[in-house]
GROMACS .gro file of C-alpha atoms in nm:
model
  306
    1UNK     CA    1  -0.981  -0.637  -1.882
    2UNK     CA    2  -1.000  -0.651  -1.474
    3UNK     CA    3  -0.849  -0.282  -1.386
    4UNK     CA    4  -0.796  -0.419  -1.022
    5UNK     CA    5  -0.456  -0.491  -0.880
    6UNK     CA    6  -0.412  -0.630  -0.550
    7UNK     CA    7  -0.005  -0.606  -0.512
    8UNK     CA    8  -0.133  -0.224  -0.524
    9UNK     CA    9  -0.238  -0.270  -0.177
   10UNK     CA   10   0.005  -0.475  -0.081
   11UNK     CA   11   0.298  -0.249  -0.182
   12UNK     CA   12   0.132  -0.004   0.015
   13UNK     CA   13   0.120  -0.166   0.320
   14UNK     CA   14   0.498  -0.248   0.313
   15UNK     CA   15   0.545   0.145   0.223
   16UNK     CA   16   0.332   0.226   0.527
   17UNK     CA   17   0.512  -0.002   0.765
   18UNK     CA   18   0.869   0.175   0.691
   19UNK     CA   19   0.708   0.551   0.690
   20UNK     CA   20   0.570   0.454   1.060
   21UNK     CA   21   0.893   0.373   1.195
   22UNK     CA   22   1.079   0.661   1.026
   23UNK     CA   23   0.819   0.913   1.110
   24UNK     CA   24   0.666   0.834   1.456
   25UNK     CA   25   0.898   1.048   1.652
   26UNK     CA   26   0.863   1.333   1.481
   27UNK     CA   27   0.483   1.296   1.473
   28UNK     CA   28   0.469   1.269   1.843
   29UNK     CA   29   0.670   1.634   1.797
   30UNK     CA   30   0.408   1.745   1.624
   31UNK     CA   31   0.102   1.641   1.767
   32UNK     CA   32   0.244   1.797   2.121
   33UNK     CA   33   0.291   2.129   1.931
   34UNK     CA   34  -0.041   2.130   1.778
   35UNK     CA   35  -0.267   2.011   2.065
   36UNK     CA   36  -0.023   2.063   2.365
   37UNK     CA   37   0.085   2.352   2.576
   38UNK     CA   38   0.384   2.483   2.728
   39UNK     CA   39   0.610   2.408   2.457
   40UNK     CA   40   0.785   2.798   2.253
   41UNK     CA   41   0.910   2.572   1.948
   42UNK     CA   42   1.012   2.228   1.773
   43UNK     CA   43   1.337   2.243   1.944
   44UNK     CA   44   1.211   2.324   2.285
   45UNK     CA   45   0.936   2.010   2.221
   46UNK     CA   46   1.217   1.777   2.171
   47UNK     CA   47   1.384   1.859   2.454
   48UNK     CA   48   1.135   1.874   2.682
   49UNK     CA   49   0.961   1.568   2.609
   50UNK     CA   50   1.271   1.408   2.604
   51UNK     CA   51   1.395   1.560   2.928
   52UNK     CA   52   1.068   1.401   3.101
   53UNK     CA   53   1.030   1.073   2.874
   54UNK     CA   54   1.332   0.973   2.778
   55UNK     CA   55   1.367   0.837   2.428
   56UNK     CA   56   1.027   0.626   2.487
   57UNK     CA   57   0.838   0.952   2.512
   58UNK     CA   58   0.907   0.997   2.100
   59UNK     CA   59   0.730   0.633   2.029
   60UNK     CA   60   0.416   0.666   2.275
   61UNK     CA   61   0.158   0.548   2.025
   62UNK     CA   62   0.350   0.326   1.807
   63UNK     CA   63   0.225   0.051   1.759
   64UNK     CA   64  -0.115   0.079   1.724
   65UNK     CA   65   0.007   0.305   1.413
   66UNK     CA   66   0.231   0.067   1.324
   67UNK     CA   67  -0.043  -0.222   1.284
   68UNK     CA   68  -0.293   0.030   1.161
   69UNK     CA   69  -0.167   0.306   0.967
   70UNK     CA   70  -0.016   0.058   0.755
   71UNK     CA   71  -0.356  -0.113   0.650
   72UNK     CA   72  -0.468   0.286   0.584
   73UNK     CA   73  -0.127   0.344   0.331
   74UNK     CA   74  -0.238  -0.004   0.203
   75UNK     CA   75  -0.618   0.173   0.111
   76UNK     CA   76  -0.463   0.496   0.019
   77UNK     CA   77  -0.216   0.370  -0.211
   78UNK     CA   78  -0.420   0.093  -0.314
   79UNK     CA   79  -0.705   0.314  -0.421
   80UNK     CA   80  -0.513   0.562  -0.584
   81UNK     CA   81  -0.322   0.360  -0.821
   82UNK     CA   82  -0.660   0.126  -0.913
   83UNK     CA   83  -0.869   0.477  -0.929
   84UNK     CA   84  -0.625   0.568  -1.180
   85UNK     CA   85  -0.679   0.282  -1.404
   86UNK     CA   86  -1.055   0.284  -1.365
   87UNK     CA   87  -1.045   0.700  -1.515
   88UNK     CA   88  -0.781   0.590  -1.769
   89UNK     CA   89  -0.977   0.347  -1.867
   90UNK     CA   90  -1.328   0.540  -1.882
   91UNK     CA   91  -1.173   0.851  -2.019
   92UNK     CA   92  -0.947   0.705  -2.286
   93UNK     CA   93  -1.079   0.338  -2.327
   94UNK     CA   94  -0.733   0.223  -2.225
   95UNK     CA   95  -0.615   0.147  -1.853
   96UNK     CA   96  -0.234   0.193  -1.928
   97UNK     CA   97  -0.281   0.534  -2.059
   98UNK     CA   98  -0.039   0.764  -1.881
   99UNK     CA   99  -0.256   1.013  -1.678
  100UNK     CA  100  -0.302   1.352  -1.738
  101UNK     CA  101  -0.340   1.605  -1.485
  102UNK     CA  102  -0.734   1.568  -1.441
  103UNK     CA  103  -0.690   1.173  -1.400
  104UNK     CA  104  -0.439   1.272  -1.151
  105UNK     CA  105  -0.656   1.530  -0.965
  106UNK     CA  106  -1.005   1.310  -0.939
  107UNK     CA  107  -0.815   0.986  -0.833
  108UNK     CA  108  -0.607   1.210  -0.553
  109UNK     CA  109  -0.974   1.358  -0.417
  110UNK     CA  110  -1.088   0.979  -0.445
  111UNK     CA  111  -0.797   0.852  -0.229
  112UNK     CA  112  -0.858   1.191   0.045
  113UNK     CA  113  -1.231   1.077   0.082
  114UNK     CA  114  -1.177   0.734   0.111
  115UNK     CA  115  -0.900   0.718   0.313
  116UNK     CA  116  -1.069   0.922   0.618
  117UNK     CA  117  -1.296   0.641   0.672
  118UNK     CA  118  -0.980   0.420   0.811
  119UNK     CA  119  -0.730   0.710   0.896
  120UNK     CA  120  -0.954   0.893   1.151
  121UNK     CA  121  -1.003   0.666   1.387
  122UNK     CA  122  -0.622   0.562   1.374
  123UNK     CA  123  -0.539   0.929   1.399
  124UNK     CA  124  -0.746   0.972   1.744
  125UNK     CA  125  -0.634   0.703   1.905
  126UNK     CA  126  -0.306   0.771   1.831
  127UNK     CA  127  -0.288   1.148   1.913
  128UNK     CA  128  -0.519   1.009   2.243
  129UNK     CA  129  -0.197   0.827   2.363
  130UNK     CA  130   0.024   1.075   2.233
  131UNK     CA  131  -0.146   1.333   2.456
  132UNK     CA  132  -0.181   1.166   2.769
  133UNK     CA  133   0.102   1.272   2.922
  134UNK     CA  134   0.037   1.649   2.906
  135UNK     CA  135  -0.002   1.844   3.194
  136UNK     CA  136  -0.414   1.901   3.272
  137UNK     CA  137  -0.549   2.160   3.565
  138UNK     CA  138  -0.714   1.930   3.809
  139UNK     CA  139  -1.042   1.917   3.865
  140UNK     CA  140  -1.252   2.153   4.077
  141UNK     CA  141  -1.352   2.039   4.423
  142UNK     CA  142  -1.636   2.143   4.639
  143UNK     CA  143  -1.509   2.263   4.991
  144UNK     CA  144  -1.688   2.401   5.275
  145UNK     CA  145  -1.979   2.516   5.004
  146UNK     CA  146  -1.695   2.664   4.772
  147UNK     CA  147  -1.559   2.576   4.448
  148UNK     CA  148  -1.151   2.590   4.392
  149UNK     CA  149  -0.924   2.466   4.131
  150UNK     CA  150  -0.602   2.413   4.221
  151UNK     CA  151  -0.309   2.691   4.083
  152UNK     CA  152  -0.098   2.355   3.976
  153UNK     CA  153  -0.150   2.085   3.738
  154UNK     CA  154  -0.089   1.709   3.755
  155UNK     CA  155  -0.034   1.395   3.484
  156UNK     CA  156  -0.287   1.160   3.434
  157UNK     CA  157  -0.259   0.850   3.201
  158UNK     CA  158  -0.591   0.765   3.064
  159UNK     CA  159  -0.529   0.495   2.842
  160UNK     CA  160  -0.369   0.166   2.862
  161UNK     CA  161  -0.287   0.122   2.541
  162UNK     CA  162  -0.447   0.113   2.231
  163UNK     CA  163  -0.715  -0.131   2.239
  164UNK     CA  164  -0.806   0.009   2.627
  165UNK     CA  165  -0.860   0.373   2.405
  166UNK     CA  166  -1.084   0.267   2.174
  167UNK     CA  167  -1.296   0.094   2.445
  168UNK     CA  168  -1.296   0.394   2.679
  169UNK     CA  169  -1.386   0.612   2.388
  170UNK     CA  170  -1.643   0.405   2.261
  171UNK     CA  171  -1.777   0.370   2.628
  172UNK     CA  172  -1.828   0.723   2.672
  173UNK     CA  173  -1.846   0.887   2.312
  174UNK     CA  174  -2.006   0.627   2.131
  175UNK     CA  175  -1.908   0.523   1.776
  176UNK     CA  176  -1.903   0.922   1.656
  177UNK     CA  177  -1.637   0.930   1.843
  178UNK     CA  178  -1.448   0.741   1.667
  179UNK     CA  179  -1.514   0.992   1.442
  180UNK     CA  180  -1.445   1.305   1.620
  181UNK     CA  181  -1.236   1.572   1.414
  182UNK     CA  182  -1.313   1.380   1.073
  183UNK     CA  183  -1.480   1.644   0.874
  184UNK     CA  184  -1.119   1.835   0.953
  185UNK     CA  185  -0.941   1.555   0.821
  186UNK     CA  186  -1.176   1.590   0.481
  187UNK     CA  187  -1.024   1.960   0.505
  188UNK     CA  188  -0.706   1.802   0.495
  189UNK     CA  189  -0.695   1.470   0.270
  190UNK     CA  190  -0.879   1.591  -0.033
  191UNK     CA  191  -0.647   1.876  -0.128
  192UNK     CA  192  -0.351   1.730   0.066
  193UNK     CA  193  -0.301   1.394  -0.130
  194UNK     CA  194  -0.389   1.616  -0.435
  195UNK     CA  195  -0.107   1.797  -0.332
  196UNK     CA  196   0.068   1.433  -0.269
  197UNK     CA  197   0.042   1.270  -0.575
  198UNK     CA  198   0.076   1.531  -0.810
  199UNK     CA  199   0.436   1.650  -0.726
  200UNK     CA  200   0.523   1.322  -0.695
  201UNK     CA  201   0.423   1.229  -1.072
  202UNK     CA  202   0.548   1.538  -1.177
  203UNK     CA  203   0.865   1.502  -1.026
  204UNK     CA  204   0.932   1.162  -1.128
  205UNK     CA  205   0.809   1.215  -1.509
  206UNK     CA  206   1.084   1.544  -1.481
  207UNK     CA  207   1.361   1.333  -1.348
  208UNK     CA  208   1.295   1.054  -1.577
  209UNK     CA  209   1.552   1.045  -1.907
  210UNK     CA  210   1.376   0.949  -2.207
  211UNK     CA  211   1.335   0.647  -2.303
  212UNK     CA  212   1.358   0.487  -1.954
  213UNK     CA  213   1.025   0.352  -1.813
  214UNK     CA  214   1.077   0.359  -1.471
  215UNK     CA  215   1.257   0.674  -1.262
  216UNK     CA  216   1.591   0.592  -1.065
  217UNK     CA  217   1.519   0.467  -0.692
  218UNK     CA  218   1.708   0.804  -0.564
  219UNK     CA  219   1.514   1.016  -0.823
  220UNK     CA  220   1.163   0.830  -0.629
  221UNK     CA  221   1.310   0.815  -0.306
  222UNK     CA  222   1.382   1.246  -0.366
  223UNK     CA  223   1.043   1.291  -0.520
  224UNK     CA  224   0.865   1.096  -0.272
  225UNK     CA  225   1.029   1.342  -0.030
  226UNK     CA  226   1.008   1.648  -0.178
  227UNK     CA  227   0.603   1.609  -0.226
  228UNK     CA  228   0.563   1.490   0.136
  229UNK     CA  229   0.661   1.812   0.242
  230UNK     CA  230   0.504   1.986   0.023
  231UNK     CA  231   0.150   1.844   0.106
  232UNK     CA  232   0.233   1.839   0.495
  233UNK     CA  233   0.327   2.211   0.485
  234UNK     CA  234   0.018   2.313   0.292
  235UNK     CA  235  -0.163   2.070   0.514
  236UNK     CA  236  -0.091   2.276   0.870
  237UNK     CA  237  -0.392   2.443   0.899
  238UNK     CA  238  -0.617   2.226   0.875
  239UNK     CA  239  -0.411   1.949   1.047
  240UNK     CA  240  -0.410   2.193   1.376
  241UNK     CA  241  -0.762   2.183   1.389
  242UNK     CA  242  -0.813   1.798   1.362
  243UNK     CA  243  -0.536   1.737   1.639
  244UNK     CA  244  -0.682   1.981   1.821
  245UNK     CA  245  -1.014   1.808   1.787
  246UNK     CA  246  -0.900   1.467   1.867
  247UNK     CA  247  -0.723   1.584   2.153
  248UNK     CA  248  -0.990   1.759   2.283
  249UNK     CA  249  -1.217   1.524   2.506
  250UNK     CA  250  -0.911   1.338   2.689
  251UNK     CA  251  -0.924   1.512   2.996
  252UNK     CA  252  -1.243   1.774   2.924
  253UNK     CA  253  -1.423   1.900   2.646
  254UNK     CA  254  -1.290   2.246   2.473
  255UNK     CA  255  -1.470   2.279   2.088
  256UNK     CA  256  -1.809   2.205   1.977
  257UNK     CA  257  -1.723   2.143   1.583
  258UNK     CA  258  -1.479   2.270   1.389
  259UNK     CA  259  -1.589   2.641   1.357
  260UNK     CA  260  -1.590   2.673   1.724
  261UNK     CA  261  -1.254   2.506   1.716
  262UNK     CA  262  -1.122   2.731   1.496
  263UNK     CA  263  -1.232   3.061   1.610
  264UNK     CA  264  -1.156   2.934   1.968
  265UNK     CA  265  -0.791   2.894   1.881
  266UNK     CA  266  -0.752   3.220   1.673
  267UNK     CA  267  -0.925   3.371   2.006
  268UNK     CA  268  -0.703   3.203   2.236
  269UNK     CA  269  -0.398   3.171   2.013
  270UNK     CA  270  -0.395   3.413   1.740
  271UNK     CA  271  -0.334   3.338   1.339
  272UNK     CA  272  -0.008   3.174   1.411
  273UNK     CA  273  -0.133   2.870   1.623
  274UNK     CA  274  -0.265   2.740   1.294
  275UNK     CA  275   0.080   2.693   1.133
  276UNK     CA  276   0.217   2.539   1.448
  277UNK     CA  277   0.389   2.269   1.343
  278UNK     CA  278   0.470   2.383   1.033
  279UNK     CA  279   0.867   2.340   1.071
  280UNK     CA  280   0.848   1.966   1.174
  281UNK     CA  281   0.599   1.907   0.917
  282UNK     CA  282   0.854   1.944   0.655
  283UNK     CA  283   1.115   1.805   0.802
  284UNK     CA  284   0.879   1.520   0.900
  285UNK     CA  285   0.764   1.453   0.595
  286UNK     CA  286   1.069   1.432   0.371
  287UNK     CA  287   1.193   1.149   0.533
  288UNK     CA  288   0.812   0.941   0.572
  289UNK     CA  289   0.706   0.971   0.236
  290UNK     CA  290   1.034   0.924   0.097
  291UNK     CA  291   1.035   0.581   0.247
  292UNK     CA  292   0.694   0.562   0.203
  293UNK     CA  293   0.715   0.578  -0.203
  294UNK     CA  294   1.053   0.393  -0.236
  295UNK     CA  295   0.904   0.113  -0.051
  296UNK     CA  296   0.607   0.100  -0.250
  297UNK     CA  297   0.757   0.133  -0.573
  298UNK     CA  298   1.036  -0.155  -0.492
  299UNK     CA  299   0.752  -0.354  -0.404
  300UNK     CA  300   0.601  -0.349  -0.709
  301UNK     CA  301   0.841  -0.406  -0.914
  302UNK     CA  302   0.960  -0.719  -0.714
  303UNK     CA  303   0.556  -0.798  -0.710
  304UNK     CA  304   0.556  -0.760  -1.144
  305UNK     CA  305   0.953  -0.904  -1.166
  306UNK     CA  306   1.027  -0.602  -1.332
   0.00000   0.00000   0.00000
């Protein structure tokens, strides 16, 4: 029997569409914090970019997101919940057999792999717009024989939108960079949707009264949430380093790889730059993925007219 479902993608592209919208601003928060400077906490972020951007400054970005990412929740959920089916149905000959925690693990390092292939390009471009704005020394001039930098520091807007990005990059990085910071998105996909999934199924199979086959929409919509932050907090670290990556190039280039990112920042920053972001993160990613798995689920079930 055909393992493959279709509405699985489709569910997750409606799920993707509502966790944009809810989560944007608080992304924006977060990328500034990781890649950005001049900002002492979340608090201080919103203000500030508020102060200087009014409301707009929250949603630079969206919508290339917003017709993107939701194409990559479309793969990620897509692929997960078919994954699952293909191990059920290797592993125990059946491909409605509930999964067990190894089913679980293998088709959550599946989706992490697969998924960078879409999700980092969207993720540069995207933290490429969200950047623009910062503040960037200008560049040195030659004088009367002598170099000087000037003390202050001006805005420049790169990009004209979305589409304008990915030509400029393309035109001066090439197709790898497209790819730049992906290996530190591996770092963080593999063992974050791992850490995605799992709390989610757990959750819902906890919350679940017997006999019921289907969890509550507020038990999903709270489980959805609750392992969103879970895998965004555990996800910092890594999560620095590839907005930190993708960042890097807009104005000049900082890091080699991801080593010399990484030592570079502990240099520069100490241990604690690599949990910047840490705070929004969870608050961030209560409300995304709660949408994100309510909307999927919903969709389903109005997909299968249960």
């Amino acid at each position: 029997m055909n393992c493959f479902h279709i509405d699985d993608f489709v569910a997750g592209w409606i799920g993707g569409a509502s966790s944009v919208i809810v989560g944007h601003p608080l992304d924006t928060v977060k990328t500034r914090l990781q890649a950005g400077n001049g900002y002492k906490n979340t608090l201080h972020c919103i203000l500030k970019v508020y102060q200087k951007e009014n409301v707009s400054g929250f949603f630079k970005g969206l919508s290339f997101p917003l017709a993107s990412i939701t194409l990559y929740n479309s793969v990620v959920f897509g692929t997960f919940s078919n994954t699952q089916r293909l191990i059920s149905q290797f592993r125990h000959g059946d491909r409605r057999h509930p999964s067990d925690m190894l089913d679980l693990v293998l088709s959550s390092t599946m989706t992490g792999f697969i998924s960078v292939g879409i999700g980092a390009p969207v993720d540069l471009v995207k933290i490429r717009l969200q950047m623009q704005t910062q503040p960037v020394v200008t560049e040195a001039l030659n004088l009367a024989g002598e170099c000087w930098r000037t003390v202050g520091v001006q805005e420049r807007v790169v990009y004209r939108g979305p589409l304008h990005c990915i030509s400029n990059i393309l035109q001066n990085e090439g197709v790898p960079g497209l790819y730049r910071g992906a290996w530190a998105m591996v770092l963080r996909d593999v063992p974050g949707y791992t850490l995605y999934f799992i709390p989610y199924a757990l959750l819902c199979g906890w919350m679940t009264p017997e006999g019921h086959a289907s969890p509550h929409p507020c038990c999903i919509w709270l489980a959805g949430g609750i392992a969103g932050s879970i895998s965004w907090v555990t996800a910092t670290p890594a999560d620095v380093v590839k907005s930190r990556l993708q960042a890097d190039a807009l104005h000049q280039r900082q890091y080699k790889g991801i080593s010399h990112c990484i030592l570079q920042s502990y240099k520069t920053d100490g241990l604690q730059v690599f949990f910047r972001g840490t705070t929004v993160n969870a608050i961030r990613g209560f409300p995304m993925s709660a949408t994100m798995f309510l909307s999927y689920e919903l969709a389903l079930k109005f997909f299968r007219g249960l």
